[in-house]
PDB file of C-alpha atoms in Angstrom:
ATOM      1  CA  UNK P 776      67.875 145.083  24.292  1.00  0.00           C
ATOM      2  CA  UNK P 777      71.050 143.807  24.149  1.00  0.00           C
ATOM      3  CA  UNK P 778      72.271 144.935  27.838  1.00  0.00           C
ATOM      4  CA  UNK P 779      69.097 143.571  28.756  1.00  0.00           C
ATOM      5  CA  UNK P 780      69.773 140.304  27.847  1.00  0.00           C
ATOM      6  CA  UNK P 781      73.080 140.590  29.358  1.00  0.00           C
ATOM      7  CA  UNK P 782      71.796 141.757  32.597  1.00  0.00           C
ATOM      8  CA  UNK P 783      69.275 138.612  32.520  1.00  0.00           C
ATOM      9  CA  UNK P 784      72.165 136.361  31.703  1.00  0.00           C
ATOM     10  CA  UNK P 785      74.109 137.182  34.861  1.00  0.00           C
ATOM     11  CA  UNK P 786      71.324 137.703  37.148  1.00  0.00           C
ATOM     12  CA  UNK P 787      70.364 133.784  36.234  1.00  0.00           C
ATOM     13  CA  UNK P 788      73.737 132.721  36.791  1.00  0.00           C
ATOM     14  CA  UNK P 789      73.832 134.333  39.980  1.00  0.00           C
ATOM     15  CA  UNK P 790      70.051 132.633  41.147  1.00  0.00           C
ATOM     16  CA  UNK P 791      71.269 129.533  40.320  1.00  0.00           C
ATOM     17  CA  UNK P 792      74.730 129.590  41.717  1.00  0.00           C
ATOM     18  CA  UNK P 793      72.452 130.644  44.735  1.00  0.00           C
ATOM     19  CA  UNK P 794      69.985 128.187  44.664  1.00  0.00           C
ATOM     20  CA  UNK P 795      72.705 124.889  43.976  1.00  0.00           C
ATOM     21  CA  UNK P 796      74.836 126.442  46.939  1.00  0.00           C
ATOM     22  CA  UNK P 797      71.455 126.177  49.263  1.00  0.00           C
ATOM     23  CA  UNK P 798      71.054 122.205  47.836  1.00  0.00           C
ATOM     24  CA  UNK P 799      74.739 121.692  48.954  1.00  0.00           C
ATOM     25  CA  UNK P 800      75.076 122.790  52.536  1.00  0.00           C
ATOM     26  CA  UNK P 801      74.584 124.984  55.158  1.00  0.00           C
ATOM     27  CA  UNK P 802      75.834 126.274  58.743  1.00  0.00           C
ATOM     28  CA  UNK P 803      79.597 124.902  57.943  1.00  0.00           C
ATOM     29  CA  UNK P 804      78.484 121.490  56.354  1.00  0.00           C
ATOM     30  CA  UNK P 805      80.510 120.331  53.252  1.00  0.00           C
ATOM     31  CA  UNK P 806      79.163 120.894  49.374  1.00  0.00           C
ATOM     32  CA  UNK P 807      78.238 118.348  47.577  1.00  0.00           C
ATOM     33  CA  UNK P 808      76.338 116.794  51.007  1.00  0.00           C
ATOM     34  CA  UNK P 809      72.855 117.193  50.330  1.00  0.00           C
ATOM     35  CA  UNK P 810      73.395 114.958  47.352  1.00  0.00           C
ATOM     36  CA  UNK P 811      74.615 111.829  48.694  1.00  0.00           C
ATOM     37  CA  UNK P 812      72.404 109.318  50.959  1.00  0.00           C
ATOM     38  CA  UNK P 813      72.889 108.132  54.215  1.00  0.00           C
ATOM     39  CA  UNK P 814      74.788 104.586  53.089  1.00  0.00           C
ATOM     40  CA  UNK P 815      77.287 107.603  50.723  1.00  0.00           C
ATOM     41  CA  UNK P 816      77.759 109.208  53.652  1.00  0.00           C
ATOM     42  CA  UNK P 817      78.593 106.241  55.344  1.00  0.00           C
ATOM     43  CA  UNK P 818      80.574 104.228  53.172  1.00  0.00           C
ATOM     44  CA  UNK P 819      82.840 107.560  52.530  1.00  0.00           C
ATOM     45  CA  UNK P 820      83.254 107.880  56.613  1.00  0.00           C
ATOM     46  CA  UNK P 821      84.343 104.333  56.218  1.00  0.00           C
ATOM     47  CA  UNK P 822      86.048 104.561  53.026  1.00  0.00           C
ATOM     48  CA  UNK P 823      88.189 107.194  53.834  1.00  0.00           C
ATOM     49  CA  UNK P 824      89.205 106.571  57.489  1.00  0.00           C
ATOM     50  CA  UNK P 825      89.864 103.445  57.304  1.00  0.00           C
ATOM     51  CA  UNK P 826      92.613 103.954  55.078  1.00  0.00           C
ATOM     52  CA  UNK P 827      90.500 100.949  52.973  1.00  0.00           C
ATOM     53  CA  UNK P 828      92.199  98.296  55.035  1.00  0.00           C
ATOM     54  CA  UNK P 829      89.668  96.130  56.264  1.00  0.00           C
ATOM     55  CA  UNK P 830      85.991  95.151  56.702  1.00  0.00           C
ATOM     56  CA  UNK P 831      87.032  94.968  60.485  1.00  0.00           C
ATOM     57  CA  UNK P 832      88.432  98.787  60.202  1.00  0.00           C
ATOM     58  CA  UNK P 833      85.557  99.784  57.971  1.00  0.00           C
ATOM     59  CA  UNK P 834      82.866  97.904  60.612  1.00  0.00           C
ATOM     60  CA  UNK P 835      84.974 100.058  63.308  1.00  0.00           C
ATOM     61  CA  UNK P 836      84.591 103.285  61.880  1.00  0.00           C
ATOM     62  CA  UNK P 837      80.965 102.876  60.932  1.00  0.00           C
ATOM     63  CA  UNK P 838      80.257 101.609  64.677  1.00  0.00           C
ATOM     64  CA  UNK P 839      81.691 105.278  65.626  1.00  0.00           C
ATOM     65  CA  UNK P 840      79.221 107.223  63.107  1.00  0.00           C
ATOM     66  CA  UNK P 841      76.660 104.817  64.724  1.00  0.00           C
ATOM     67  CA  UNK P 842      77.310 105.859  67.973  1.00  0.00           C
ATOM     68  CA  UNK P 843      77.395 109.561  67.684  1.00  0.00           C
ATOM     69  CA  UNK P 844      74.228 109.527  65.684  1.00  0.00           C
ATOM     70  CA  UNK P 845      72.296 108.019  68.457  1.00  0.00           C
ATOM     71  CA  UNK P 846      73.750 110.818  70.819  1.00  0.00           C
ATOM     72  CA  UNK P 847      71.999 114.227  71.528  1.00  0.00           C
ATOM     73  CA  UNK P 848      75.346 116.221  70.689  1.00  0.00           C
ATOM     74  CA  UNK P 849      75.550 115.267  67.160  1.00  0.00           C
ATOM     75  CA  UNK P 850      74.136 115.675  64.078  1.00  0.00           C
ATOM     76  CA  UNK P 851      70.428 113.558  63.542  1.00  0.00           C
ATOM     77  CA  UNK P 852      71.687 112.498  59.865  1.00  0.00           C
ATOM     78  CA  UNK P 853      74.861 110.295  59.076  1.00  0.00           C
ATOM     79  CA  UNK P 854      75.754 112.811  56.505  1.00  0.00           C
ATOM     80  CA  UNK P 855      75.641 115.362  59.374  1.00  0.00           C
ATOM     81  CA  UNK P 856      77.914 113.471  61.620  1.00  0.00           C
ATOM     82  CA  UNK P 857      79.752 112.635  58.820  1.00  0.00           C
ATOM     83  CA  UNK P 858      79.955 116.121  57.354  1.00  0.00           C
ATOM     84  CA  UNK P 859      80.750 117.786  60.564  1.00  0.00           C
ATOM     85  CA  UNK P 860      83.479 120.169  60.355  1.00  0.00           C
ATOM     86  CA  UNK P 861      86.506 118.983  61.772  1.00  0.00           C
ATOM     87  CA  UNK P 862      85.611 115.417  62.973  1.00  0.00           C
ATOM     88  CA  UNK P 863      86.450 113.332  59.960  1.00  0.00           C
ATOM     89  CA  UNK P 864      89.005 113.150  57.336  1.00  0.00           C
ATOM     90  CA  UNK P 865      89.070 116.478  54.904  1.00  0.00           C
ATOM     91  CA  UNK P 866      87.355 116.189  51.916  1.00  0.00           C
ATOM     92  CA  UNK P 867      85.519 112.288  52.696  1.00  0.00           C
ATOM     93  CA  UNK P 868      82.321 113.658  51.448  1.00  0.00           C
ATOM     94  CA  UNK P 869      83.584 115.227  48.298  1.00  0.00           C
ATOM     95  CA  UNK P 870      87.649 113.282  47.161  1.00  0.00           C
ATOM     96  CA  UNK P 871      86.925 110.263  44.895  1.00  0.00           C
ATOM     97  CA  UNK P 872      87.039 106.339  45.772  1.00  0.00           C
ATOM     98  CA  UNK P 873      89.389 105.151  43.086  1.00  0.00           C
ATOM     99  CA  UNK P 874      89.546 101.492  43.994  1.00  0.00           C
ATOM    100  CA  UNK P 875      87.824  98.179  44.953  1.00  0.00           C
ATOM    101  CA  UNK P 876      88.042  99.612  48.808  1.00  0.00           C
ATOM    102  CA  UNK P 877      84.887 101.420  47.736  1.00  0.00           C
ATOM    103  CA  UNK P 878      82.970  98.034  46.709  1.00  0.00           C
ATOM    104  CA  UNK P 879      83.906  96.798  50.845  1.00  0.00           C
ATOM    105  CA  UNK P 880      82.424  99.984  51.999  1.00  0.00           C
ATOM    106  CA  UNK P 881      79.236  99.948  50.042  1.00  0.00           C
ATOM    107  CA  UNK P 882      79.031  96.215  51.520  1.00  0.00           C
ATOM    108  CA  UNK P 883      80.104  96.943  55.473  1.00  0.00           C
ATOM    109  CA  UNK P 884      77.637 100.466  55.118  1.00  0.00           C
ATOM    110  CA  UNK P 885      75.062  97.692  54.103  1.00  0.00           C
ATOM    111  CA  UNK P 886      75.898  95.917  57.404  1.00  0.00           C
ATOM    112  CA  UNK P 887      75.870  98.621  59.832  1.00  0.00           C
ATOM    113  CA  UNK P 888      72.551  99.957  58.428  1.00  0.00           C
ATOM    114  CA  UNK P 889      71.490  96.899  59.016  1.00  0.00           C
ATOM    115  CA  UNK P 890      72.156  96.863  62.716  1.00  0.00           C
ATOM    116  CA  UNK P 891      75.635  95.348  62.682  1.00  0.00           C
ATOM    117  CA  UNK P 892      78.373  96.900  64.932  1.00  0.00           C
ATOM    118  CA  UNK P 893      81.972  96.207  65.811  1.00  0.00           C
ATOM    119  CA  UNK P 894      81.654  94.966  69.644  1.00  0.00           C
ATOM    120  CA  UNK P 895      85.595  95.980  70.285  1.00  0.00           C
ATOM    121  CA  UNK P 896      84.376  99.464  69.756  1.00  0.00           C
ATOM    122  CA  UNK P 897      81.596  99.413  73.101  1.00  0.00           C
ATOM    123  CA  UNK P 898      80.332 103.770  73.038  1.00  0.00           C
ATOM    124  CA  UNK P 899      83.447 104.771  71.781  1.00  0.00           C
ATOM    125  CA  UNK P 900      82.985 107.826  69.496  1.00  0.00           C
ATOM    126  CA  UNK P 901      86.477 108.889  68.932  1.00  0.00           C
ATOM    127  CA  UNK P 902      89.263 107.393  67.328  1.00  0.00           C
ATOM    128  CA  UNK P 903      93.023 108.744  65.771  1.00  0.00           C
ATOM    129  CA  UNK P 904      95.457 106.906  63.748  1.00  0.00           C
ATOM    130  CA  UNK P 905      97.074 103.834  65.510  1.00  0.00           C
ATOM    131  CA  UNK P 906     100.863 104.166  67.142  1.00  0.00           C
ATOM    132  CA  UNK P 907      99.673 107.485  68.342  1.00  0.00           C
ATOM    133  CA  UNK P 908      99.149 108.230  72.073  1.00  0.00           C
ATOM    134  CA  UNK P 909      98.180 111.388  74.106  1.00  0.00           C
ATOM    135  CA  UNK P 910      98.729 111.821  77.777  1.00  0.00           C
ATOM    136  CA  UNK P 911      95.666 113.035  78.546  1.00  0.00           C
ATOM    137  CA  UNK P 912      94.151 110.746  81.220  1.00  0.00           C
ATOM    138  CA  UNK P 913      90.320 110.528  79.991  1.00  0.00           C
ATOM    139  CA  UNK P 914      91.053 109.204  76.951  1.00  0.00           C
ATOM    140  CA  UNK P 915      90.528 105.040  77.432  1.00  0.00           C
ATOM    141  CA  UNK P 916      91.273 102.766  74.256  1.00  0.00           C
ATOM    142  CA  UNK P 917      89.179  99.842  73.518  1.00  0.00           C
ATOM    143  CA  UNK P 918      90.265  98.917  70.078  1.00  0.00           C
ATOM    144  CA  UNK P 919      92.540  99.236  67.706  1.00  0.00           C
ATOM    145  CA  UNK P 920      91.622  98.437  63.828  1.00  0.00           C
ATOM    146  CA  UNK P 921      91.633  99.397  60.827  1.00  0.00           C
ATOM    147  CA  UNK P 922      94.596 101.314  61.186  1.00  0.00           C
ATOM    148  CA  UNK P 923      93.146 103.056  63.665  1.00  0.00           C
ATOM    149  CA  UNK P 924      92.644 103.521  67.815  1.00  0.00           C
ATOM    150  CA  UNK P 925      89.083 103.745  69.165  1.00  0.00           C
ATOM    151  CA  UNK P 926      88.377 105.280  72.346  1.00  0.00           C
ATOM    152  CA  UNK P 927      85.598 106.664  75.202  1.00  0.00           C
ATOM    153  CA  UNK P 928      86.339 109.945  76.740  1.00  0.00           C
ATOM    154  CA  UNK P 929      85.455 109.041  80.168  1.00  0.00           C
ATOM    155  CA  UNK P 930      85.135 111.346  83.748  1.00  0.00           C
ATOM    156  CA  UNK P 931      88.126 111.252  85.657  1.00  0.00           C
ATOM    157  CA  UNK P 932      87.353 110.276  89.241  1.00  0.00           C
TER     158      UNK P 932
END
């Protein structure tokens, strides 16, 4: 009876490790994203990449996640834009917000949920930390905020 109950023990262990590892993600998507809603998702996007600098940065970044939602080659969810692997900042759906920088998120994700968007940003949906710049000629900068430099990839004539 006893290696019965032991057997039991770490068979339930097992289902639910199982089970909470379906909840949190799938097909290279971060853990813990299943959890948090689409204004998390955002204001972590925003949060994190905008190095908490400003509600102009923030507004920037969000305007990006915006922008790639509403295109056919991303994710349909802002947690799946957000979550996608190798697009954003490692770890923003999953680190901690330690400071007031998360209360200006949770108040500029209110915003662009609401339909506001940074005009300086146009269709960009790429940007990299500001003072860097690459050679390669489709890259086309319309902002820079936030600590950051937005840009289009455009076709090269």
């Amino acid at each position: 009876m006893r290696q019965f109950c032991k057997a039991l023990l770490r068979l339930s262990v097992v289902a639910l490790a199982a089970i909470n590892l379906a909840a949190c993600g799938i097909a290279g998507t971060n853990f813990g994203m299943a959890r948090l809603s689409e204004k998390e998702c955002m204001m972590r996007a925003m949060y994190f990449e905008s190095n908490r600098s400003s509600a102009e940065g923030m507004l920037a970044v969000g305007t990006v996640v915006i922008n790639r939602l509403n295109d056919p080659r991303y994710p349909k969810s802002i947690c799946g834009v957000v979550g996608q692997k190798n697009q954003f900042a490692q770890g923003v759906l999953t680190r901690p917000m330690t400071d007031s920088g998360a209360v200006l998120a949770s108040q500029v994700a209110d915003q662009v949920l609401s339909g506001a968007r940074h005009p300086g940003v146009q269709s960009a949906q790429h940007f990299h930390t500001a003072g860097l710049r690459f050679p390669y000629n489709n890259m086309f900068y319309v902002l820079e905020a936030g600590g950051n430099e937005f840009y289009e990839r455009r076709r090269v004539r």
